[in-house]
Coordinates of C-alpha atoms in Angstrom, one line a residue:
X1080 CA 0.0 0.0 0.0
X1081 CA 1.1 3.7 -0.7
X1082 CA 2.5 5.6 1.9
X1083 CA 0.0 8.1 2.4
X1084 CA 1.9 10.4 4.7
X1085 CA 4.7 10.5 2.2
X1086 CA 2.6 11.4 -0.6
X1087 CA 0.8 13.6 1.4
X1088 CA 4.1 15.5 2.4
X1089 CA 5.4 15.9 -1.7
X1090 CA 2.2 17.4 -2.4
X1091 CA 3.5 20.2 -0.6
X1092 CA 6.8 20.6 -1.9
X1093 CA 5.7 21.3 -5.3
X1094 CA 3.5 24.7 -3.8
X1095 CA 5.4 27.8 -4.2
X1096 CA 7.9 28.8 -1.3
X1097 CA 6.7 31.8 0.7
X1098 CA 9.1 34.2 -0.6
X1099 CA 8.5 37.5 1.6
X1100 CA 7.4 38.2 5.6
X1101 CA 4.3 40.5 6.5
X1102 CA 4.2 43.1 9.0
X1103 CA 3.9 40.2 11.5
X1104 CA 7.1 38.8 10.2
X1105 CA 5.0 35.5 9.3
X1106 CA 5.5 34.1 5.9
X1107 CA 3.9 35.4 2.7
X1108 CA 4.3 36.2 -1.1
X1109 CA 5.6 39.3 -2.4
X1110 CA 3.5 41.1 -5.2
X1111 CA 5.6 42.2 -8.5
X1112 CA 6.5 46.1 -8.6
X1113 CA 3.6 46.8 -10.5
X1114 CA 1.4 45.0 -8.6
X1115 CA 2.6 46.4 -5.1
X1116 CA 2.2 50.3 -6.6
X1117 CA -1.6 49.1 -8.2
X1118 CA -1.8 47.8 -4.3
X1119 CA -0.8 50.9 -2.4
X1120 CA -2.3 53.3 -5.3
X1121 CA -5.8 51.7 -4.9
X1122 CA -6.3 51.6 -1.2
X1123 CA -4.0 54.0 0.1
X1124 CA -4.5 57.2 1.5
X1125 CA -1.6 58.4 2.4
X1126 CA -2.7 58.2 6.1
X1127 CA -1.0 55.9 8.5
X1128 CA -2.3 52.4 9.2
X1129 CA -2.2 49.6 11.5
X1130 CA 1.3 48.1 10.4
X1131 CA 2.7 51.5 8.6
X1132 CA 3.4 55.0 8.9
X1133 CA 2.3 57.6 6.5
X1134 CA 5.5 58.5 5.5
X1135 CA 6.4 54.5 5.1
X1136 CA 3.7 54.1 2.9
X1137 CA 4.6 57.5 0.6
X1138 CA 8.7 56.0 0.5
X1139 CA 7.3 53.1 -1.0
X1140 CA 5.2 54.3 -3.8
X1141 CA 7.8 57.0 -4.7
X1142 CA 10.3 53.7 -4.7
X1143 CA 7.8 51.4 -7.2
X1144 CA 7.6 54.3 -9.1
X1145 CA 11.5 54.6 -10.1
X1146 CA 11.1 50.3 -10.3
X1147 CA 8.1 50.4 -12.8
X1148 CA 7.9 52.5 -15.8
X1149 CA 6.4 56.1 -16.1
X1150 CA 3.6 54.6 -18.7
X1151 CA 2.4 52.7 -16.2
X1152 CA 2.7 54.4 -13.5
X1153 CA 0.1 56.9 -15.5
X1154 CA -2.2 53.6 -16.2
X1155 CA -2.2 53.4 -12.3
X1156 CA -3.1 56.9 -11.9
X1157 CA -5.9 57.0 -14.2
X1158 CA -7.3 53.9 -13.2
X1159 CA -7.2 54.9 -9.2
X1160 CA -9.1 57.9 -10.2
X1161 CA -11.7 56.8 -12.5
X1162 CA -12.5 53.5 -11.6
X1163 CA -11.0 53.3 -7.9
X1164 CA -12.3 57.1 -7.2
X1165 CA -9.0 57.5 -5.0
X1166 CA -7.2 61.1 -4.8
X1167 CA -4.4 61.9 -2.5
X1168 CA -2.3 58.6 -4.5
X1169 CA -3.3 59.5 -8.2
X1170 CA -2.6 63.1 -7.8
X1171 CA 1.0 61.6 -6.0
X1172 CA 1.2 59.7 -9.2
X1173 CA 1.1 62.4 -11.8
X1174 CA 3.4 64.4 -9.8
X1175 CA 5.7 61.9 -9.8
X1176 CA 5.3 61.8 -13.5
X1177 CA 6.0 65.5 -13.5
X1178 CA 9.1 65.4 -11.8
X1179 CA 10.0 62.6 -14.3
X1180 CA 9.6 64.6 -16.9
X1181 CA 7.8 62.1 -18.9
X1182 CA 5.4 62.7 -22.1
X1183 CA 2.6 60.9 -20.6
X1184 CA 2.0 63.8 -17.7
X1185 CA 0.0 66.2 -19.8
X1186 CA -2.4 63.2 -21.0
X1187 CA -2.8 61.8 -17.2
X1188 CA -3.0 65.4 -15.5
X1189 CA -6.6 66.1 -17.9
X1190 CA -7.8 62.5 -16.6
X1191 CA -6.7 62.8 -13.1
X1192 CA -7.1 66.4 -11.9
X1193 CA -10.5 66.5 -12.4
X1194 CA -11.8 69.1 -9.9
X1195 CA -10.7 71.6 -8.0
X1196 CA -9.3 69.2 -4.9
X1197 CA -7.7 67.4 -7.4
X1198 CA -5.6 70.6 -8.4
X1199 CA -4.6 71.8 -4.8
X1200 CA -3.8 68.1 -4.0
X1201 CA -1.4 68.1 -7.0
X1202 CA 0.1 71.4 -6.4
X1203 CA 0.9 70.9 -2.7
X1204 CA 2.5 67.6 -3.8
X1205 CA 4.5 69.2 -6.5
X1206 CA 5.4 72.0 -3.9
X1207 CA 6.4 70.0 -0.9
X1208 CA 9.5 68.5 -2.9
X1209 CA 8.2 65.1 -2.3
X1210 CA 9.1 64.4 -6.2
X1211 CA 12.3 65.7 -6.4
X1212 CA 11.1 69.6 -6.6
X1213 CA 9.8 72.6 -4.9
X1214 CA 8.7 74.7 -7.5
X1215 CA 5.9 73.1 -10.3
X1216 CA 8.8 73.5 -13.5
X1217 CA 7.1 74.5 -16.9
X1218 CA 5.1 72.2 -18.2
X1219 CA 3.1 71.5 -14.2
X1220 CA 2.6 75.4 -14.6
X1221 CA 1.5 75.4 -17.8
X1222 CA -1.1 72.9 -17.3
X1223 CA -2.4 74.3 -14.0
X1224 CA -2.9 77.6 -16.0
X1225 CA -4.8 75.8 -18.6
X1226 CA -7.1 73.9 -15.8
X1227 CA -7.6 77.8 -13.8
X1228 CA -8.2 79.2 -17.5
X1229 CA -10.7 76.3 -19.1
X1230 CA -12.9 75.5 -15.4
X1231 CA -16.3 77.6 -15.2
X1232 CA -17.3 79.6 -12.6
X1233 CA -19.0 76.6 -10.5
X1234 CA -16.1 74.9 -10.8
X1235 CA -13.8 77.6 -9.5
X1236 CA -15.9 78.3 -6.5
X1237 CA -15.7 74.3 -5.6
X1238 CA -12.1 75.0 -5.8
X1239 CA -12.0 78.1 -3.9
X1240 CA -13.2 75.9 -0.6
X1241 CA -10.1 74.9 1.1
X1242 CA -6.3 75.8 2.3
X1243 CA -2.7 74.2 2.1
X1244 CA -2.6 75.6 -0.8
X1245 CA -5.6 77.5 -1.2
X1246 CA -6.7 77.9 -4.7
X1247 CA -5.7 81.6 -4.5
X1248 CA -2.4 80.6 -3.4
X1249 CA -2.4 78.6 -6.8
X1250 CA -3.5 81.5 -8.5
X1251 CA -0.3 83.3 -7.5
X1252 CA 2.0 80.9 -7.8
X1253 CA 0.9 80.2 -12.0
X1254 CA -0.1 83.9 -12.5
X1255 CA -3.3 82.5 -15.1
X1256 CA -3.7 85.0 -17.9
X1257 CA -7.6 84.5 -18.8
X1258 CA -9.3 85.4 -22.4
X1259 CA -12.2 86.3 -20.3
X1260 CA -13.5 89.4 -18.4
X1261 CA -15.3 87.7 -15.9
X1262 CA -12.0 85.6 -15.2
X1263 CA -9.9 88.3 -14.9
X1264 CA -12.2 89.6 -12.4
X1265 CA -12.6 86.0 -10.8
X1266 CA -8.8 86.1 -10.1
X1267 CA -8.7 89.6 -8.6
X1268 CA -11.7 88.9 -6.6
X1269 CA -10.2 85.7 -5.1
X1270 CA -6.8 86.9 -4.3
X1271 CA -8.0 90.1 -3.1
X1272 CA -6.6 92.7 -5.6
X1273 CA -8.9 95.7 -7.4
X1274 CA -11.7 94.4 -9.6
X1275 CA -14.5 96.1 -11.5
X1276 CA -17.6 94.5 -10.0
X1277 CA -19.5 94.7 -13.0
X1278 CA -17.5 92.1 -14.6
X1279 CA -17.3 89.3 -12.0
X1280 CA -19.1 86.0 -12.9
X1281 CA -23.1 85.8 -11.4
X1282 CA -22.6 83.3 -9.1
X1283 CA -20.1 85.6 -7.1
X1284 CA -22.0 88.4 -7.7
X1285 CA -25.2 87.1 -6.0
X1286 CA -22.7 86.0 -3.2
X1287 CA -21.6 89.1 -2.8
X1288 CA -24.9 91.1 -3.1
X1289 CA -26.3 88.4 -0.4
X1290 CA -23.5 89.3 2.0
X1291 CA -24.5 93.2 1.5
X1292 CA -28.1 92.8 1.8
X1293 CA -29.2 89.4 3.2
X1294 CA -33.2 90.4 1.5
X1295 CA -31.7 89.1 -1.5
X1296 CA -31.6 85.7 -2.8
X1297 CA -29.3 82.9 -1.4
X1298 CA -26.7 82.3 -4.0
X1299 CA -26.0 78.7 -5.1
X1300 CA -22.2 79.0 -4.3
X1301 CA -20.3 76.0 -1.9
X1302 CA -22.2 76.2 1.3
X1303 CA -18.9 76.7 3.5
X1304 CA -18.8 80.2 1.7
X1305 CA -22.3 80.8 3.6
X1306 CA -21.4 79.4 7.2
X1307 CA -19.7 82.3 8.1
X1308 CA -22.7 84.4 7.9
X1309 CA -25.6 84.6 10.1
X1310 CA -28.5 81.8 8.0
X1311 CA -31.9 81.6 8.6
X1312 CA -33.7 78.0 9.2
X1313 CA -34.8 78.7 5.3
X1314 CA -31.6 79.7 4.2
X1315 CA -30.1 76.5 5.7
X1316 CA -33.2 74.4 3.8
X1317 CA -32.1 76.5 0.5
X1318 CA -28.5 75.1 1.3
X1319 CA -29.7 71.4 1.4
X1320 CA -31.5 71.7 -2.3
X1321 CA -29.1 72.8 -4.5
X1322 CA -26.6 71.0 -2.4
X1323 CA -24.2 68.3 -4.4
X1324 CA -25.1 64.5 -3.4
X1325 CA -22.2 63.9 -1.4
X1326 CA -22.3 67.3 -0.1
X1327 CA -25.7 66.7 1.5
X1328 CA -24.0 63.1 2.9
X1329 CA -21.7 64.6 4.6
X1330 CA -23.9 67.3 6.2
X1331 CA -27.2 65.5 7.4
X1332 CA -26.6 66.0 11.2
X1333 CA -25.8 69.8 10.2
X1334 CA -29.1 70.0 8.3
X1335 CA -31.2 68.6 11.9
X1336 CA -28.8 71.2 13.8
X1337 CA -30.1 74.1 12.1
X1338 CA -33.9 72.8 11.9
X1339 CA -34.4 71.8 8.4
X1340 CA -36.0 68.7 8.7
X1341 CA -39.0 70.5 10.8
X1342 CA -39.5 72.7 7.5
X1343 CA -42.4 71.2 5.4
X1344 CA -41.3 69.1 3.2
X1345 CA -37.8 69.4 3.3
X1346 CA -37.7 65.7 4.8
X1347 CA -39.0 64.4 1.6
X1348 CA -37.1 66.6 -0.7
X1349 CA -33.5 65.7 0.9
X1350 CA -34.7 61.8 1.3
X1351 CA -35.4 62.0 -3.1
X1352 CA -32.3 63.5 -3.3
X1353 CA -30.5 60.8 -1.5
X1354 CA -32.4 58.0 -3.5
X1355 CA -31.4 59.9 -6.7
X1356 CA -29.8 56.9 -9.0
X1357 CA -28.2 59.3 -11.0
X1358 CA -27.1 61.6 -8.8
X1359 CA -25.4 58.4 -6.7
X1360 CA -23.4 57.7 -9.9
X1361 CA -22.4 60.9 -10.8
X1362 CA -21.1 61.7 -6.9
X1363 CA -18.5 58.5 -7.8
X1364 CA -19.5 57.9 -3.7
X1365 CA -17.7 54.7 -1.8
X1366 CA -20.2 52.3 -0.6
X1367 CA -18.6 52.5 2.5
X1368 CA -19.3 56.2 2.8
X1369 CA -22.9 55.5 2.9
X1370 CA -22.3 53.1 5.6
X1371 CA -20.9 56.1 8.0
X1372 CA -23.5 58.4 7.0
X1373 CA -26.1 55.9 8.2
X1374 CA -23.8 54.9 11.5
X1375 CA -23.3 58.9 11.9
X1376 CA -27.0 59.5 11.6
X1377 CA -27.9 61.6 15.1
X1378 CA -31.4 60.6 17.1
X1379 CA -33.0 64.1 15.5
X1380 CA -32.7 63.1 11.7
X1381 CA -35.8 62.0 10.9
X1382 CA -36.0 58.0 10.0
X1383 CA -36.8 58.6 6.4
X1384 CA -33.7 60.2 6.0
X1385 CA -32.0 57.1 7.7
X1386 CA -34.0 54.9 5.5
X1387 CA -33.2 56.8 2.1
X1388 CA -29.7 56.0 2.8
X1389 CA -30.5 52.0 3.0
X1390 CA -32.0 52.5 -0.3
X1391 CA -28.8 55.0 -1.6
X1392 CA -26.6 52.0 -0.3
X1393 CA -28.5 49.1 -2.6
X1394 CA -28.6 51.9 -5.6
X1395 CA -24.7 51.8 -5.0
X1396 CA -24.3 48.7 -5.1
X1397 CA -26.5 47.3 -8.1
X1398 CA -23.7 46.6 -10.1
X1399 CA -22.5 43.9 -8.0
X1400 CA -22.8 40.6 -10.3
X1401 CA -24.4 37.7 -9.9
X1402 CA -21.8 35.1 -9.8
X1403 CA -22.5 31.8 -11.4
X1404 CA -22.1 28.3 -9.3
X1405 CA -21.4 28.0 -5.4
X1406 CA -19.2 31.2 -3.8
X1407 CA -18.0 31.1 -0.5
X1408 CA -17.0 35.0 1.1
X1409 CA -14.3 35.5 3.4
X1410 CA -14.1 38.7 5.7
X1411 CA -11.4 38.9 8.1
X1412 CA -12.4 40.1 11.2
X1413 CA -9.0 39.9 13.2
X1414 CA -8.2 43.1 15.7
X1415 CA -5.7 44.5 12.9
X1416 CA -9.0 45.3 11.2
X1417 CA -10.5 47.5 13.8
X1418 CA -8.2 50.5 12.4
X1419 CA -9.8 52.9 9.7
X1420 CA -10.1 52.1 6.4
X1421 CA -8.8 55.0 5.1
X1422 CA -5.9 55.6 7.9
X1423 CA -5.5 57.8 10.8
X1424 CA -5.6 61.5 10.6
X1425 CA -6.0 63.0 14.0
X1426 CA -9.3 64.7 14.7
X1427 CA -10.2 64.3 11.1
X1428 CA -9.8 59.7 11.2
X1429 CA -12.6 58.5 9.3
X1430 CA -14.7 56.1 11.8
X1431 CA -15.2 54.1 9.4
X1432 CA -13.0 50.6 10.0
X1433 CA -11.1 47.7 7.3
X1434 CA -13.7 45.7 9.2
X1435 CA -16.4 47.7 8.1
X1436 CA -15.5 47.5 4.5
X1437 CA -14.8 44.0 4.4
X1438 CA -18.5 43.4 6.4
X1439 CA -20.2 45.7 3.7
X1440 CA -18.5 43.6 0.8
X1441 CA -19.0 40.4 2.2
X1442 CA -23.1 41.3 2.9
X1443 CA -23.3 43.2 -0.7
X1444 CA -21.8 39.9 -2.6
X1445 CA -24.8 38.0 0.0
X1446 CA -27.4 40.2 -1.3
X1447 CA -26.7 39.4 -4.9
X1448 CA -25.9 36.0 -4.2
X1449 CA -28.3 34.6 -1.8
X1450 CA -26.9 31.0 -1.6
X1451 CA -23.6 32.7 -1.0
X1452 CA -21.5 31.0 2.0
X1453 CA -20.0 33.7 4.8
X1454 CA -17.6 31.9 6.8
X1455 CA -15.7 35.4 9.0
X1456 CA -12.4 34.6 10.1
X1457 CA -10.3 35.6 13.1
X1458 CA -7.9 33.2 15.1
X1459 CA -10.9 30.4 13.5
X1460 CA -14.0 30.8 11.4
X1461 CA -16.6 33.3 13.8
X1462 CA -20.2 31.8 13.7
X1463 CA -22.3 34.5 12.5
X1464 CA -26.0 34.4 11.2
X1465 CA -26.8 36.7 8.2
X1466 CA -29.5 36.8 6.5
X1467 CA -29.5 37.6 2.5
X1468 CA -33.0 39.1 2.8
X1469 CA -32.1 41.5 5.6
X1470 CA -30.5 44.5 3.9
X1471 CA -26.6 44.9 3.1
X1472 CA -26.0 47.7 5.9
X1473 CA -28.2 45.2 8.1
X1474 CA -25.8 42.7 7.3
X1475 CA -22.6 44.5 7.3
X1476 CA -23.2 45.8 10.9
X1477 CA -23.9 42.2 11.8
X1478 CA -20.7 41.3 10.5
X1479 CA -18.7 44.4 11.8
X1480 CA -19.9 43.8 15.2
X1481 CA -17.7 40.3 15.7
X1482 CA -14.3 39.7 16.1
X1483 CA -11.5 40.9 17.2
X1484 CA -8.6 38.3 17.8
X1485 CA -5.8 37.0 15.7
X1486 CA -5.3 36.7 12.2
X1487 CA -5.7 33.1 10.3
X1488 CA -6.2 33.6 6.6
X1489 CA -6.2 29.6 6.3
X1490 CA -8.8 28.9 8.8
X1491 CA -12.2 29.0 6.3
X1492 CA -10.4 26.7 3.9
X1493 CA -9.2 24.4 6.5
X1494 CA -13.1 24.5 7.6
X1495 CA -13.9 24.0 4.2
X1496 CA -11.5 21.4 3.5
X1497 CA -12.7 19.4 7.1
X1498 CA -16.2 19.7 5.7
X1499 CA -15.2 18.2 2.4
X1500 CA -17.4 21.4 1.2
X1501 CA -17.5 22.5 -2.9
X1502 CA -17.7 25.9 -4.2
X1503 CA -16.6 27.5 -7.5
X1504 CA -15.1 30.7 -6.4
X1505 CA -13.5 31.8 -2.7
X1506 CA -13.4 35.5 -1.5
X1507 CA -11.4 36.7 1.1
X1508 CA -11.6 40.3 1.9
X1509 CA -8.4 41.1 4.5
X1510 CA -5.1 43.2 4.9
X1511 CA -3.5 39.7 4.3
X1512 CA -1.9 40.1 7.7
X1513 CA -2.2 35.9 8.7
X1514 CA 0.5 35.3 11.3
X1515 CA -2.1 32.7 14.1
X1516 CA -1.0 29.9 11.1
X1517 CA 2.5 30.6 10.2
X1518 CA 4.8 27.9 9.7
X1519 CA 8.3 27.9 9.0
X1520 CA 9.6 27.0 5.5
X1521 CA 7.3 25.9 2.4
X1522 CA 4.4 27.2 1.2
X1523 CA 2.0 29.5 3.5
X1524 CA -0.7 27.5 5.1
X1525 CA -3.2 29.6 2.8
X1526 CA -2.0 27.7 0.0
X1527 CA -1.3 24.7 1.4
X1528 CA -5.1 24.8 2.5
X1529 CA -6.2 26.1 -1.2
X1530 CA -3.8 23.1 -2.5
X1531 CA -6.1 20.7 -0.5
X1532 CA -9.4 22.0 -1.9
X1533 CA -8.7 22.4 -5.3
X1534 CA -8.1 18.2 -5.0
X1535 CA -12.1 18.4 -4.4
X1536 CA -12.7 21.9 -6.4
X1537 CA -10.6 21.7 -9.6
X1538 CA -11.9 24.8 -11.3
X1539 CA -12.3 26.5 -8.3
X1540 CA -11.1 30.1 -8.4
X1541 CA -9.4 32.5 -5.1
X1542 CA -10.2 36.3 -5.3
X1543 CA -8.3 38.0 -2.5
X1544 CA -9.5 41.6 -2.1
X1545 CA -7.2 43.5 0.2
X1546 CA -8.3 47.0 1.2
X1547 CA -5.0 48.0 3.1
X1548 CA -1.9 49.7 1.7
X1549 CA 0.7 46.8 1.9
X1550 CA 2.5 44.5 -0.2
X1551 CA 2.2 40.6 0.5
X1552 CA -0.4 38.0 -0.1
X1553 CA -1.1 35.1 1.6
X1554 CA -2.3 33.3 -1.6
X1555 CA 0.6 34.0 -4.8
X1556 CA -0.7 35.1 -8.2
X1557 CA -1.3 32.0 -10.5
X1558 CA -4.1 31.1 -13.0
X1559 CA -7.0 30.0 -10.2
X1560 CA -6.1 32.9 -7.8
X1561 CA -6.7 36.6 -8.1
X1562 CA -5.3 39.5 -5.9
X1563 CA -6.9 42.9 -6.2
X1564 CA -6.7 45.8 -4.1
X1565 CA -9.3 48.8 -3.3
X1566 CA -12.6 49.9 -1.9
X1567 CA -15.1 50.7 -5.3
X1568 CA -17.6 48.6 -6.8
X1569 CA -15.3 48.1 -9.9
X1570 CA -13.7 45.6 -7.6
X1571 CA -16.8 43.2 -7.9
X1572 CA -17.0 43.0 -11.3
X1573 CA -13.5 42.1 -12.1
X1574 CA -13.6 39.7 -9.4
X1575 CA -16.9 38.2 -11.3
X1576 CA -15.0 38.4 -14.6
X1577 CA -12.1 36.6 -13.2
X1578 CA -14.4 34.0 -11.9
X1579 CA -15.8 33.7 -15.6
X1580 CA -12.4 33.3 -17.0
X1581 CA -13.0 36.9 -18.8
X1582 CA -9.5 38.3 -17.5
X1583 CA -6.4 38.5 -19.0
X1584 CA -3.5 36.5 -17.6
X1585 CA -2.0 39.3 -16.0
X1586 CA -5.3 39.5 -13.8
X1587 CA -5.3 42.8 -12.1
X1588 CA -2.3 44.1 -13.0
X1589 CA -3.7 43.5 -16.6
X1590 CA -7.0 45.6 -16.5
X1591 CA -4.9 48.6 -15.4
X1592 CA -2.3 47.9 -18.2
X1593 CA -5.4 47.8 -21.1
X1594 CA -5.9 51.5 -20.4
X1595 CA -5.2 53.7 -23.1
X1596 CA -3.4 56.8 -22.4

């Protein structure tokens, strides 16, 4: 008779070796340089994490950059920003692309500096020396001018809201020479030089008109242009309609402060807006965002507003794809996860938590896939009852409100594997962090686990989502496994084309090299 034990024990010698260490210093596999600066450009902020500082995480992509070449590193800019709605990294990007010198800036700079924030993000990169400079060089100047000299009005006021630099700190520094009257007037106006009032743009002249005689109409400029000034209950309501969608998101306890939601029907009016499809598209919002709206949500806004944002949350996430065969989702749980997802920034720290994000994927992959298996993961596999007729912030919180111990990445595979169980694809959503199952030598017990059920699950596929800024996977990148980083829908859809077989070989790392710059 065959030696079972022996066979057993080859099986393993043929998996990869673990090639890298985590921030735990347990074994894992180091991504390529294009796939470590896709990894950090897609889910980091800039803002330290659990495992690493902010200025850890800006050495390393400024490192990958020099690696990888300046065509990609455009690719990654563009695709952070449009599909990964990311800022603070894509705007890092084109800088460094700008300090490179390369012909692919003035392309990436229209794609990724967008908005105004987009523009004072770019020039206080460019400005701090972080690439290589201090002062924005010829062509960065050139191209800021263009952006100052081509924006409208309403696009210049957005702009106007906010410091370090300010946008008329960026009007000085460029010195814009607009075609227009009203521009020229603009410029003065903002950076408080002589202007001919006649000639400034509407919207600042009914802002300015409303701060000389508050009888006149409430101009529809940025409402932190208003807050300064003494606002009626009404004036407040006027706010809250022509308000931008993720404007009135991030403003719904200020809205109950100042009595709008006891105005006739102002309840209804900002609940439609909420639900507005279109509007939820067009605001390129996080799905996560909505979730700490609705956990922000104070005891005086009124429960339709709470429930509009239930509905906002499954209009946000209707593009998450019904994946065919048996799928099995993964969220780790594990105390490294309790840390925000977007990094710690003082007073400012999002409350929003990795765990939270992995919950809310995990619950909006259940809602589209009702037979889908969620098997949460700590030190072991966390019994947890979810139901995929509740809704997905119902769901998530149930799922965010576990946990708490070490980190096993193995452990719902090994589960799996005990229960002899079958399933076509595998989601794990985690910061890939496993040290509870480390081992020394060989493969990492990840793939030794995967190894085991792919015996029983031959065409079985392994997405790994990470949503931290780091640079080692517990599962390495082959044919049946995927590793993608990031917090946007986008991410469910090329998992679901991955588990179709509709993704290049390159996975990933593949979809950002098929943009076209």
């Amino acid at each position: 008779m065959a030696n079972t034990q022996l066979f057993q024990s080859l099986k393993g010698k043929f998996l990869p070796q673990a090639n890298a260490a985590n921030f735990e210093g347990a074994p894992a596999y180091a991504m390529s340089p294009r796939h470590q600066l896709a990894q950090y450009a897609a889910t980091g902020c800039l803002n330290a994490t659990y495992y690493a500082s902010a200025e850890a995480q800006l050495e390393t992509v400024l490192e990958l950059c020099k690696e990888v070449d300046a065509h990609f590193v455009a690719q990654t800019a563009v695709y952070c920003r449009e599909r990964g709605y990311m800022k603070d990294m894509p705007a890092l990007l084109t800088a460094t692309l700008a300090g490179k010198g390369s012909p692919e800036l003035s392309r990436t700079f229209k794609r990724v500096i967008n908005n105004g924030k987009m523009l004072r993000n770019f020039v206080q990169i460019m400005r701090s020396g972080a690439v290589g400079r201090k002062s924005l060089g010829t062509r960065p100047k050139k191209l800021v001018q263009a952006w100052l000299n081509n924006a409208s009005e309403k696009d210049l006021l957005s702009a106007a809201v906010g410091n370090a630099p300010s946008l008329a700190d960026v009007v000085k520094m460029v010195h814009p020479k607009p075609a227009e009257a009203w521009r020229e007037a603009f410029f003065a106006w903002l950076i408080g030089k002589a202007y001919d009032p006649q000639a400034l743009p509407p919207l600042v002249k009914a802002f300015e008109a409303y701060k000389a005689d508050r009888s006149q109409p409430l101009p529809n400029v940025p409402f932190q242009m208003l807050t300064a000034l003494e606002l009626s209950d009404q004036a407040w309501a006027q706010i809250a309609r022509q308000s931008g969608w993720q404007m009135l998101r991030m403003n719904l306890n200020t809205f109950a402060r100042h009595g709008v939601y006891a105005l006739p029907g102002m309840t209804a009016c900002i609940a439609e807006k909420l639900r507005d499809a279109e509007a939820i598209a067009k605001a390129m919002v996080f799905p996560y965002q909505l979730m700490a709206a609705y956990a922000a949500a104070n005891k005086e806004i009124p429960m339709e507003i709470s429930e509009a944002l239930q509905d906002a949350m499954e209009i946000a996430l209707n593009n998450v794809p019904e994946i065919a065969g048996k799928v099995v989702v993964c969220p780790d749980v594990s105390g490294s996860m309790h840390s925000s997802a977007t990094g710690y920034r003082g007073s400012a720290t999002s409350a929003v938590r990795c765990i939270d994000v992995a919950a809310l994927m995990a619950a909006a992959m259940l809602r589209k896939n009702p037979d889908t298996l969620v098997l949460p993961f700590e030190n072991d596999v966390v019994a947890c009852n979810v139901n995929p007729r509740d809704s997905v912030m119902t769901n998530a919180s149930k799922l965010a409100s576990i946990g708490g111990g070490g980190t096993n990445c193995s452990a719902p595979l090994a589960q799996l594997n005990k229960n002899k169980a079958k399933a076509d694809l595998v989601i794990f959503v985690s910061d890939n962090e496993s040290w509870v199952d480390a081992k020394r030598g060989g493969a990492t017990a990840t793939m030794r686990e995967w190894n085991i059920f792919k015996q029983r699950n031959p065409n079985a596929r392994l997405a790994c989502i990470d949503i931290t800024p780091y640079s080692t996977t517990q599962a390495v990148e082959r044919a049946d496994i995927l590793n993608i980083g990031g917090f946007s829908d986008d991410i469910f859809q090329i998992v679901a084309d991955f588990a179709a077989g509709q993704l290049s070989s390159a996975h990933w790392v593949g979809e950002i090299q098929s943009i076209v710059i």
